[in-house]
PDB file of N, CA, C and O in Angstrom:
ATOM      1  N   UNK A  16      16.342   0.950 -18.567  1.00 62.00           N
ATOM      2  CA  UNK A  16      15.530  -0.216 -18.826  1.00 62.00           C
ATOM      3  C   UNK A  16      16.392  -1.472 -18.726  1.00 62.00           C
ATOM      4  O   UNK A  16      17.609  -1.319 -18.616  1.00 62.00           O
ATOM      5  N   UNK A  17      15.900  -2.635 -18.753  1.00 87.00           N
ATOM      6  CA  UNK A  17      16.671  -3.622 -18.376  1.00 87.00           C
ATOM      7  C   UNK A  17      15.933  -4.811 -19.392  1.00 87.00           C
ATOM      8  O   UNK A  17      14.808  -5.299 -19.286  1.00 87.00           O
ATOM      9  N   UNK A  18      16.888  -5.053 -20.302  1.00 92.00           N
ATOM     10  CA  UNK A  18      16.709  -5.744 -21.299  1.00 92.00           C
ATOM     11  C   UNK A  18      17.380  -7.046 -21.187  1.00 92.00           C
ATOM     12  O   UNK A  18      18.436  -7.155 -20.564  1.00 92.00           O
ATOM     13  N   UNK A  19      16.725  -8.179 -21.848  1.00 93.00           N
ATOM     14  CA  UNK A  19      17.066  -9.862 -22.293  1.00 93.00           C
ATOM     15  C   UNK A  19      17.239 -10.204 -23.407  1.00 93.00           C
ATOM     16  O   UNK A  19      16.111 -10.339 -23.883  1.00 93.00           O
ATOM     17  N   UNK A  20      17.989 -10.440 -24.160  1.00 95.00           N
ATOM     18  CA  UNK A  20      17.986 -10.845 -25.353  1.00 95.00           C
ATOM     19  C   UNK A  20      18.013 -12.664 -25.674  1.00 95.00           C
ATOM     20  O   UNK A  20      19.041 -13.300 -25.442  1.00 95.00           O
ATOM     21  N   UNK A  21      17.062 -13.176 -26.088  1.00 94.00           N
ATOM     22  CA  UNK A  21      16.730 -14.546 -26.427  1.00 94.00           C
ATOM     23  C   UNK A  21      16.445 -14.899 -28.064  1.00 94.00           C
ATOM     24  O   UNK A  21      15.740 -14.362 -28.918  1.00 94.00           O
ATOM     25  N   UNK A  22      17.141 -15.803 -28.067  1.00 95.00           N
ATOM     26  CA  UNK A  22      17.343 -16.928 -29.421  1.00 95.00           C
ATOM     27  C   UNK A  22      16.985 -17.463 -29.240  1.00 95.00           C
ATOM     28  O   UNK A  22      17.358 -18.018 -28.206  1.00 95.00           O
ATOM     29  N   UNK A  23      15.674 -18.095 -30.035  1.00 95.00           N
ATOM     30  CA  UNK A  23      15.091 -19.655 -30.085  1.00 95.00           C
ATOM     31  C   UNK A  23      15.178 -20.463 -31.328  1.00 95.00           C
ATOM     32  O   UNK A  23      15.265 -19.774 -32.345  1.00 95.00           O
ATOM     33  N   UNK A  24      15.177 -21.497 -31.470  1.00 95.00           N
ATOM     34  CA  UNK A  24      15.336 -22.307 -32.552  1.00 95.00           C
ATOM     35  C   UNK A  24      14.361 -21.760 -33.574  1.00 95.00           C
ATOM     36  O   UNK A  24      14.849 -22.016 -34.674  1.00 95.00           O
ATOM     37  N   UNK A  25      13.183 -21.110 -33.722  1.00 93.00           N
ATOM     38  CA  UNK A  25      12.972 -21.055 -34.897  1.00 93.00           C
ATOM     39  C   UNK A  25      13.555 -19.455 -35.556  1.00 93.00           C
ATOM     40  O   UNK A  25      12.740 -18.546 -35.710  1.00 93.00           O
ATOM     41  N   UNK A  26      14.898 -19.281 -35.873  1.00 92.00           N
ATOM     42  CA  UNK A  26      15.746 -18.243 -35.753  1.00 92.00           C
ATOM     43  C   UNK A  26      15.162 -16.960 -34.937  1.00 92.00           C
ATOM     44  O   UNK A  26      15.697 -16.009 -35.507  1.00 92.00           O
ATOM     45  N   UNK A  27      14.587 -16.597 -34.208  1.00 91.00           N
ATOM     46  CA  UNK A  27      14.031 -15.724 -33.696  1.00 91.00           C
ATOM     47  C   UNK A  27      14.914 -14.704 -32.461  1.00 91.00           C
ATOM     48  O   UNK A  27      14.829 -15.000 -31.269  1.00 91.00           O
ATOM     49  N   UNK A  28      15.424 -13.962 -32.751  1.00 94.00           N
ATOM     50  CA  UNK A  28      15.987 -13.355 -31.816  1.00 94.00           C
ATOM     51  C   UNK A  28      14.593 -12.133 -30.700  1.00 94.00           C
ATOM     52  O   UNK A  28      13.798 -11.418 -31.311  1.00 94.00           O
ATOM     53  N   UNK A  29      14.610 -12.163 -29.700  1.00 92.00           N
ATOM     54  CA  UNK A  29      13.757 -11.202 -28.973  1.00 92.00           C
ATOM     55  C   UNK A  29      14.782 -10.111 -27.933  1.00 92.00           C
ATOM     56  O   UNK A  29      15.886 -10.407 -27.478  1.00 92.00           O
ATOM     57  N   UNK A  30      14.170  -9.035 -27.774  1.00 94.00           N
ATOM     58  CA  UNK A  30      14.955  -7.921 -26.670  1.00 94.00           C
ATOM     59  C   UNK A  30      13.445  -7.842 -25.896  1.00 94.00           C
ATOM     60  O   UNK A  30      12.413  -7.406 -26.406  1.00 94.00           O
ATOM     61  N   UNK A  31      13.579  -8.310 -24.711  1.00 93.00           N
ATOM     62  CA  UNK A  31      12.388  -8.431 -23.846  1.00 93.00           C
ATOM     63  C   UNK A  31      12.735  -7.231 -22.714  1.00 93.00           C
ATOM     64  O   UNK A  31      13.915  -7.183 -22.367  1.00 93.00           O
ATOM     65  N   UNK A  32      12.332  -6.807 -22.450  1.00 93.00           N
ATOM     66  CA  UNK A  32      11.976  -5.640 -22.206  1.00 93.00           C
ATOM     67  C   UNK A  32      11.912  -5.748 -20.405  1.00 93.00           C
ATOM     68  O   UNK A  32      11.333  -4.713 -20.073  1.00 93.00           O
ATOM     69  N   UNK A  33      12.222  -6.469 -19.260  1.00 92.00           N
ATOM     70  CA  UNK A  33      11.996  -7.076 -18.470  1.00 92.00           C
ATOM     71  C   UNK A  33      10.894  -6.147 -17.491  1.00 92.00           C
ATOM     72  O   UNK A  33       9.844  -6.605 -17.041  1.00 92.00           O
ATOM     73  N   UNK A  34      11.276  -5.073 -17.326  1.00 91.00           N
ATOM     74  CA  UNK A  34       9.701  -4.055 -17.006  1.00 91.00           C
ATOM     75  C   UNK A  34       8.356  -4.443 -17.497  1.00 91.00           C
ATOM     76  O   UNK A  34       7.286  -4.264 -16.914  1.00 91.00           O
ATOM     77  N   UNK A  35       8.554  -4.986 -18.624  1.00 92.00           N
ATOM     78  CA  UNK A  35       7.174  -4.972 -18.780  1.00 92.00           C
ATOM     79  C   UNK A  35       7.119  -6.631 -18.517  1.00 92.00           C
ATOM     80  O   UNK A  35       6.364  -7.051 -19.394  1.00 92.00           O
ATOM     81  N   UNK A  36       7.375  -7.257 -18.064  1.00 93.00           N
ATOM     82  CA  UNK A  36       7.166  -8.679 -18.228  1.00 93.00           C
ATOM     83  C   UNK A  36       6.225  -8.716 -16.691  1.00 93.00           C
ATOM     84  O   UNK A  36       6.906  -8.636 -15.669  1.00 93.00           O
ATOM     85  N   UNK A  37       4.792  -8.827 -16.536  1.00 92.00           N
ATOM     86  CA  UNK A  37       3.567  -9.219 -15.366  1.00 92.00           C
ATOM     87  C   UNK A  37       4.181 -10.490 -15.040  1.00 92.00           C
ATOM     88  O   UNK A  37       4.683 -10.490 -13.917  1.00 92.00           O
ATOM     89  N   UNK A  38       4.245 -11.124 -15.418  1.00 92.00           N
ATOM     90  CA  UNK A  38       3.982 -12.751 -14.787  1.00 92.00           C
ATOM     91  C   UNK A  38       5.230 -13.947 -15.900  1.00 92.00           C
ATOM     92  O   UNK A  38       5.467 -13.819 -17.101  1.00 92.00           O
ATOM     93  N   UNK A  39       5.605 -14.656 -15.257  1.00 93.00           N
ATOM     94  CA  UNK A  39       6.137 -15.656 -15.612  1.00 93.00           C
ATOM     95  C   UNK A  39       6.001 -17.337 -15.004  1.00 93.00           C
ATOM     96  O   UNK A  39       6.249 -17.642 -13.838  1.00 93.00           O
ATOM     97  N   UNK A  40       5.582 -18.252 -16.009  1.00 94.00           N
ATOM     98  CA  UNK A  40       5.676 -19.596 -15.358  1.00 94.00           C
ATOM     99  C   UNK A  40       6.375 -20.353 -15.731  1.00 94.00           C
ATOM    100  O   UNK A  40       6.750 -20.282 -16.901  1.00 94.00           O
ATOM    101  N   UNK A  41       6.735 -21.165 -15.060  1.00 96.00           N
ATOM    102  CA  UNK A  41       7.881 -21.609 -15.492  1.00 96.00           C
ATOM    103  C   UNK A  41       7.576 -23.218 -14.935  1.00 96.00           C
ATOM    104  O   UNK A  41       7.429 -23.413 -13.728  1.00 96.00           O
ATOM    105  N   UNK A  42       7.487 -24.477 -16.043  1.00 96.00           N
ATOM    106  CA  UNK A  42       6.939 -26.163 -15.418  1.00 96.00           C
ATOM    107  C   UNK A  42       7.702 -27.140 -16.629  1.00 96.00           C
ATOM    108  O   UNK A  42       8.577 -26.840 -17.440  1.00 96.00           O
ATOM    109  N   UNK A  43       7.296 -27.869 -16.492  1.00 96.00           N
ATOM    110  CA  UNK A  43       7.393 -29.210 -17.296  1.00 96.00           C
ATOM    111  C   UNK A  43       5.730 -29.694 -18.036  1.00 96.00           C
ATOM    112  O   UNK A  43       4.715 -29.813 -17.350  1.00 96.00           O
ATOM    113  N   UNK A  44       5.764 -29.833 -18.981  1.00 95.00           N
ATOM    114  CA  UNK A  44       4.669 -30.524 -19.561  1.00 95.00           C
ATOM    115  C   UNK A  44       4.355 -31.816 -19.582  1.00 95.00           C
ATOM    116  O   UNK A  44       5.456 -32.357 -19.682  1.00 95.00           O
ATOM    117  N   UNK A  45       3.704 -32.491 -19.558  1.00 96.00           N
ATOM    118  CA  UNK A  45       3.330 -33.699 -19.069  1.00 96.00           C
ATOM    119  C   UNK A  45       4.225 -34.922 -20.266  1.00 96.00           C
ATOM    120  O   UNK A  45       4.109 -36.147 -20.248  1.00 96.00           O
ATOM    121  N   UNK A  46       4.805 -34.359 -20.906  1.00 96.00           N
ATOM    122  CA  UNK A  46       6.057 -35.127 -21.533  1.00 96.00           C
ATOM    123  C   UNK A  46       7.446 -34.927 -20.778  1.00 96.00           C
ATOM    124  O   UNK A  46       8.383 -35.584 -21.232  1.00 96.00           O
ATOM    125  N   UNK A  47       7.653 -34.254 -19.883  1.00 96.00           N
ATOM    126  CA  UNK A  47       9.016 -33.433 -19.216  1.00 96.00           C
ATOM    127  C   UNK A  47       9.599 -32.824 -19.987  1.00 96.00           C
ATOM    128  O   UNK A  47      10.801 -33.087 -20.013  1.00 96.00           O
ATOM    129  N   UNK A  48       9.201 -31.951 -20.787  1.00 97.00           N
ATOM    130  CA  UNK A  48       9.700 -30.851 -21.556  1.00 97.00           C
ATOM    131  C   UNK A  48       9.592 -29.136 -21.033  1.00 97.00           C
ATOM    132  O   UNK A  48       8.524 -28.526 -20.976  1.00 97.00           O
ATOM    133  N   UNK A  49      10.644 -28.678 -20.757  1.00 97.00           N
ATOM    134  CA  UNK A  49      10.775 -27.485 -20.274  1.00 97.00           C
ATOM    135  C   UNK A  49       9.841 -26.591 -21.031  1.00 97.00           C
ATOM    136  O   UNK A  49       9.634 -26.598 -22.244  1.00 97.00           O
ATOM    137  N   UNK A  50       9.190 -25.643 -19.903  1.00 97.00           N
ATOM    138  CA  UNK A  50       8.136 -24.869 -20.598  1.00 97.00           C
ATOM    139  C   UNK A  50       8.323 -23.475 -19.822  1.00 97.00           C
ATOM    140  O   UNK A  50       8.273 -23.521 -18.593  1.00 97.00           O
ATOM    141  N   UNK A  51       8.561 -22.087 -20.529  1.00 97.00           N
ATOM    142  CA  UNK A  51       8.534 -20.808 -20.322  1.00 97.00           C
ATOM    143  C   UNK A  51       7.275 -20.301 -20.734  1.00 97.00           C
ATOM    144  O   UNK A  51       6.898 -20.653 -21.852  1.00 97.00           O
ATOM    145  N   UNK A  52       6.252 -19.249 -19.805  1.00 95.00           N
ATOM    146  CA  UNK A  52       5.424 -18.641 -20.414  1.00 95.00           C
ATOM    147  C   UNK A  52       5.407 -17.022 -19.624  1.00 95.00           C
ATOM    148  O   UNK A  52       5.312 -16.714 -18.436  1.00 95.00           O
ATOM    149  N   UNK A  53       5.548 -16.166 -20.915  1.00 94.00           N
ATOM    150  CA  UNK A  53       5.670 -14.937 -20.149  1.00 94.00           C
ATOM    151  C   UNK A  53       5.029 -13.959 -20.427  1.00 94.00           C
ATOM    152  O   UNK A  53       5.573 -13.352 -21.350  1.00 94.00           O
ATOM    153  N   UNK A  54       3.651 -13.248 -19.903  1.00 94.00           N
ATOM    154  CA  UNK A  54       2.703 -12.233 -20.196  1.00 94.00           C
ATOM    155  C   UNK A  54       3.430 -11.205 -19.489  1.00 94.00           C
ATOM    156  O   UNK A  54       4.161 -11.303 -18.503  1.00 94.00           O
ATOM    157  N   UNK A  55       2.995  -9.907 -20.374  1.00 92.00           N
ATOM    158  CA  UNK A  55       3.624  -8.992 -20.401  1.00 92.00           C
ATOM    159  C   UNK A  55       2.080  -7.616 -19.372  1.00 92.00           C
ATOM    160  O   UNK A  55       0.959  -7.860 -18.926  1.00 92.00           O
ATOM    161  N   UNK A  56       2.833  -6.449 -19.429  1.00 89.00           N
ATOM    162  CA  UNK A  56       2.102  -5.564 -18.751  1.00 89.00           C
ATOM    163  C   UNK A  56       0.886  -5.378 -18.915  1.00 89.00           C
ATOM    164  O   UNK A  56       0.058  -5.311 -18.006  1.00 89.00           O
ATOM    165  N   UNK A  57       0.555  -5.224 -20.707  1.00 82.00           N
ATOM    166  CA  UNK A  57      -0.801  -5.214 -20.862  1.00 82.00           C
ATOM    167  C   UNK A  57      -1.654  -6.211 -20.910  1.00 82.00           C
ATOM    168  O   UNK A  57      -2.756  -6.278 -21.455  1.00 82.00           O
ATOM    169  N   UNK A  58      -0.958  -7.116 -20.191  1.00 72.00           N
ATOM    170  CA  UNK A  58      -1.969  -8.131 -19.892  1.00 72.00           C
ATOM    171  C   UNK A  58      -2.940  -9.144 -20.937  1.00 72.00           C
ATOM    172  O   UNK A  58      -3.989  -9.506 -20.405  1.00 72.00           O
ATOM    173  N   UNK A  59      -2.783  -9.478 -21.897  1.00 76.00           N
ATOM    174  CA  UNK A  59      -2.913  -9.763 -23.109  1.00 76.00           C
ATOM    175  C   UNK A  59      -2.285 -11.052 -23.526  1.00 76.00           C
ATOM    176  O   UNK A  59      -1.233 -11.253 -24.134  1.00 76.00           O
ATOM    177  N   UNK A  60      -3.261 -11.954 -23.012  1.00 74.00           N
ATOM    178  CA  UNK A  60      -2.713 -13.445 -23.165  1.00 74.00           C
ATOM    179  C   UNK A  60      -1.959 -13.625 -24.383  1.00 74.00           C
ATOM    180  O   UNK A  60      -0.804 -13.867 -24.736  1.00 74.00           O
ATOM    181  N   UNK A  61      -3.238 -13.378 -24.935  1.00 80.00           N
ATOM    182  CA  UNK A  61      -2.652 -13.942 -26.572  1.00 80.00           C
ATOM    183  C   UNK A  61      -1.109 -13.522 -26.847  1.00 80.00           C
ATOM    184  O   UNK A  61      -0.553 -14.419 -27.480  1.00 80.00           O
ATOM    185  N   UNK A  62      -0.388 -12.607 -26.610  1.00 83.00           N
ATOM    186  CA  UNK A  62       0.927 -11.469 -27.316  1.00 83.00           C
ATOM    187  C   UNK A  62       1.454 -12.548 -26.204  1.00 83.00           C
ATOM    188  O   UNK A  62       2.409 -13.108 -26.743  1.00 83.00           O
ATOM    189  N   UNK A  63       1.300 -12.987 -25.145  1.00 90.00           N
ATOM    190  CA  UNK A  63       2.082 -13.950 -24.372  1.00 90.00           C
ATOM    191  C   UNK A  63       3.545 -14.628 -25.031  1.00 90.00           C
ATOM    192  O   UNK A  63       3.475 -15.060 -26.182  1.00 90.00           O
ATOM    193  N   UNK A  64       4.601 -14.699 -24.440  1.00 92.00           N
ATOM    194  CA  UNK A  64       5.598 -15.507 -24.913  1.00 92.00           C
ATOM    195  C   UNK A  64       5.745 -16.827 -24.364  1.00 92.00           C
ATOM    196  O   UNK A  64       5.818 -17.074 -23.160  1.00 92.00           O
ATOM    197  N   UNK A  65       5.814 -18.232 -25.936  1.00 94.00           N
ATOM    198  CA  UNK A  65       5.751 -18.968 -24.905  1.00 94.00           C
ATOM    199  C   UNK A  65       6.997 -19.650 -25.328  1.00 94.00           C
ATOM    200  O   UNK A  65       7.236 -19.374 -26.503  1.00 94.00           O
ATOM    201  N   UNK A  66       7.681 -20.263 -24.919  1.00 96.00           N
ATOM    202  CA  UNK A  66       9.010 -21.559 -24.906  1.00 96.00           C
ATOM    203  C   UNK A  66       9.269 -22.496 -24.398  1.00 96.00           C
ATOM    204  O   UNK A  66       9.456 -22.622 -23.188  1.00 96.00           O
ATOM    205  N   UNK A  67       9.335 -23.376 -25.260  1.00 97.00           N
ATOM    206  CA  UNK A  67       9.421 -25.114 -24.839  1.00 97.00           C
ATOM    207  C   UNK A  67      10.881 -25.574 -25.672  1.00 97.00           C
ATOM    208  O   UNK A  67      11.369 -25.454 -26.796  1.00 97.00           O
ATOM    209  N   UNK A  68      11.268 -26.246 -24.186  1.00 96.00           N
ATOM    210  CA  UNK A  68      12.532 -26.240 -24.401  1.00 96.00           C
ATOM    211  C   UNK A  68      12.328 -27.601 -25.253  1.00 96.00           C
ATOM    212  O   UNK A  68      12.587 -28.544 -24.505  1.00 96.00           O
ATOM    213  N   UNK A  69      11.921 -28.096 -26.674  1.00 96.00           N
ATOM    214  CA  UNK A  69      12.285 -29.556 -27.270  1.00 96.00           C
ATOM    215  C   UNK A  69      13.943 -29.446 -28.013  1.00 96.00           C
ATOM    216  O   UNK A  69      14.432 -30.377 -28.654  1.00 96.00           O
ATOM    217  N   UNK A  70      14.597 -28.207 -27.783  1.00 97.00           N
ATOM    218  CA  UNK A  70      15.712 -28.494 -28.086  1.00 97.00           C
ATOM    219  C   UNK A  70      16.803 -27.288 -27.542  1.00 97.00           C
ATOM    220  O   UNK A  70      16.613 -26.164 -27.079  1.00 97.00           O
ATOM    221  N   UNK A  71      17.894 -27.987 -27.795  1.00 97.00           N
ATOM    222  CA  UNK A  71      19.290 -26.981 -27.189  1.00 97.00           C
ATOM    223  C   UNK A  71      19.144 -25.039 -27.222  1.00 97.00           C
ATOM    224  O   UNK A  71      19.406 -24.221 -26.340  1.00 97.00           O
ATOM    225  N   UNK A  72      18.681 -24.874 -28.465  1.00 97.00           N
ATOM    226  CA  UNK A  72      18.522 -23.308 -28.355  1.00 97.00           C
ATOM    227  C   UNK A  72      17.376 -22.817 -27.734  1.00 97.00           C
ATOM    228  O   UNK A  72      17.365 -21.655 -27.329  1.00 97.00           O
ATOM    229  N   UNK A  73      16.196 -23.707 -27.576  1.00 97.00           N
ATOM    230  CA  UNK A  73      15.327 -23.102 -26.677  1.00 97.00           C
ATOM    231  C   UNK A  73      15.812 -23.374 -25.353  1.00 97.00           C
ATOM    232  O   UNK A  73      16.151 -22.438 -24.629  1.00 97.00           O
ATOM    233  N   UNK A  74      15.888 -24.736 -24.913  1.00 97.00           N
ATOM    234  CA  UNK A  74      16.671 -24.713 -23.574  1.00 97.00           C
ATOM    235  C   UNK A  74      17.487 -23.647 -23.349  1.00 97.00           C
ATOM    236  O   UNK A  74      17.081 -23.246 -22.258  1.00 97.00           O
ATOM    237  N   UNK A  75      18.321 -22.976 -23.661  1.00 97.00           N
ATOM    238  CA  UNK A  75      19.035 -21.955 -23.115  1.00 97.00           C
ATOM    239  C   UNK A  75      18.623 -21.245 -23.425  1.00 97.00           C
ATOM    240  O   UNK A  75      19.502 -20.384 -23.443  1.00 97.00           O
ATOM    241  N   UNK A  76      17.048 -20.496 -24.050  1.00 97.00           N
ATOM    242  CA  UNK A  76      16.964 -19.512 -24.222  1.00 97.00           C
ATOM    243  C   UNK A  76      16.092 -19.417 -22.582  1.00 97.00           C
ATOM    244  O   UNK A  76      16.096 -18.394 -21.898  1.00 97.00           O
ATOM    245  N   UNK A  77      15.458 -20.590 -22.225  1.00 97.00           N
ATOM    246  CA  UNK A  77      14.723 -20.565 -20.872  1.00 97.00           C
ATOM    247  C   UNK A  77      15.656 -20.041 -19.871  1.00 97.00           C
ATOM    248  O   UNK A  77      15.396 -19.080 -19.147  1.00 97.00           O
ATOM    249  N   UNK A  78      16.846 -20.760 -19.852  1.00 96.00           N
ATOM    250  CA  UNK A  78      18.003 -20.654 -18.790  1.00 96.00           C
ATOM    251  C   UNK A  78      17.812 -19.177 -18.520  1.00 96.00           C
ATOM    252  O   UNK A  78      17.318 -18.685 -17.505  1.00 96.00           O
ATOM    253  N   UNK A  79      18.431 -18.343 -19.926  1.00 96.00           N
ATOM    254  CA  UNK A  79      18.617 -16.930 -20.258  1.00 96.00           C
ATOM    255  C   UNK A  79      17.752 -16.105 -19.531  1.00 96.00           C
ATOM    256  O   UNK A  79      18.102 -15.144 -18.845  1.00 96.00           O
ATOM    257  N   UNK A  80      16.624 -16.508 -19.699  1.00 96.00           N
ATOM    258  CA  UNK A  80      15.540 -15.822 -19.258  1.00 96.00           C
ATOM    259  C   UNK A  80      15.131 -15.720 -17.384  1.00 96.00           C
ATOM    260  O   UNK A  80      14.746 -14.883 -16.567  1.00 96.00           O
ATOM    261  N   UNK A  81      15.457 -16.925 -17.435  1.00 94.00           N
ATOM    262  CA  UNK A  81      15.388 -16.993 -15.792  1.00 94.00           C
ATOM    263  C   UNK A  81      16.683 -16.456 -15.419  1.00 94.00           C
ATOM    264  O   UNK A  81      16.711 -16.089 -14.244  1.00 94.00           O
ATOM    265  N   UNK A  82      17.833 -16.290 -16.103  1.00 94.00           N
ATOM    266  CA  UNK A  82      19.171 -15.846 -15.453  1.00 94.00           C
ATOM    267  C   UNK A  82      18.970 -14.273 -15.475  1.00 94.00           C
ATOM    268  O   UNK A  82      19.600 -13.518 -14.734  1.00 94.00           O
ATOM    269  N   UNK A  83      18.086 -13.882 -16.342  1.00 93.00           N
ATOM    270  CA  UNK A  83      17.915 -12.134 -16.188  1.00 93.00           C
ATOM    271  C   UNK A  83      16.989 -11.941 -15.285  1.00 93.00           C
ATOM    272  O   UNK A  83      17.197 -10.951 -14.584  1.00 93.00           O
ATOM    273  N   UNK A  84      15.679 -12.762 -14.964  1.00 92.00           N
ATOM    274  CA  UNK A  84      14.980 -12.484 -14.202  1.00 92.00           C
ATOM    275  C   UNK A  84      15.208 -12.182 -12.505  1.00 92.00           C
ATOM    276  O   UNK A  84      14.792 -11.361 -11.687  1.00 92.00           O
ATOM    277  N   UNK A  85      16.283 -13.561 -12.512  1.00 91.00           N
ATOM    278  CA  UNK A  85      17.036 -13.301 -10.910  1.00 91.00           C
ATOM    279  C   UNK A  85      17.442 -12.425 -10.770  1.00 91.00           C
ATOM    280  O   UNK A  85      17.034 -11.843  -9.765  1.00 91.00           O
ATOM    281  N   UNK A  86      18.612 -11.617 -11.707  1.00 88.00           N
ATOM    282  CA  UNK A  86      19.276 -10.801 -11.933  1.00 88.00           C
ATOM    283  C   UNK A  86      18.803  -9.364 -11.315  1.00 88.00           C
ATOM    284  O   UNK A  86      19.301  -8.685 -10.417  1.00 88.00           O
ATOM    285  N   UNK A  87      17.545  -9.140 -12.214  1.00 82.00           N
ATOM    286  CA  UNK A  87      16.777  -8.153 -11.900  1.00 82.00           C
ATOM    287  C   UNK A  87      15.965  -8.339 -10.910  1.00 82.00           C
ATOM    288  O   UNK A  87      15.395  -7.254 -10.802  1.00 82.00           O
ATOM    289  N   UNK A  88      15.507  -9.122 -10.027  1.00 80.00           N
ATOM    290  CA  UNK A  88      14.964  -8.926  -8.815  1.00 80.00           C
ATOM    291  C   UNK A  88      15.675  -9.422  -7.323  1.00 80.00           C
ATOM    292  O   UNK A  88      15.184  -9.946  -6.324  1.00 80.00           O
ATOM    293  N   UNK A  89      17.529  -8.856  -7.787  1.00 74.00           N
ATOM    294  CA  UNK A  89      18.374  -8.796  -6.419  1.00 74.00           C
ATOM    295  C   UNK A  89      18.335  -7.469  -6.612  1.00 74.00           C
ATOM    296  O   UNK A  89      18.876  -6.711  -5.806  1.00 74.00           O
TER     297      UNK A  89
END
């Protein structure tokens, strides 16, 4: 399996599971604030992960996330 591990500011550590991750988007919000959103296999908006980068530990938790994602689809 091929796992991510992410820290976000509200102490939250996650092991994301990258198999199961369906879909990812990845924009700016109409403030220019970095925005991660990531639905998973069962398809199930709501359980969705979402991250906005308004500060340093979410920002790199986005980075993180896109740095495993490349990772895993070379």
């Amino acid at each position: 399996m091929s796992f991510v591990r992410i820290e976000t500011s509200d102490n939250d550590t996650r092991w994301i599971n990258l198999l199961q991750v369906s879909r990812v988007t990845f924009g700016r919000d109409e403030s220019g604030v970095d925005v991660l959103v990531a639905v998973f296999a069962d398809g199930n908006v709501g359980d969705c992960l979402k991250i906005r980068g308004t500060d340093e530990v979410n920002r790199a938790a986005i980075l993180e996330f896109q740095r495993a994602l490349n990772h895993h689809c070379e």
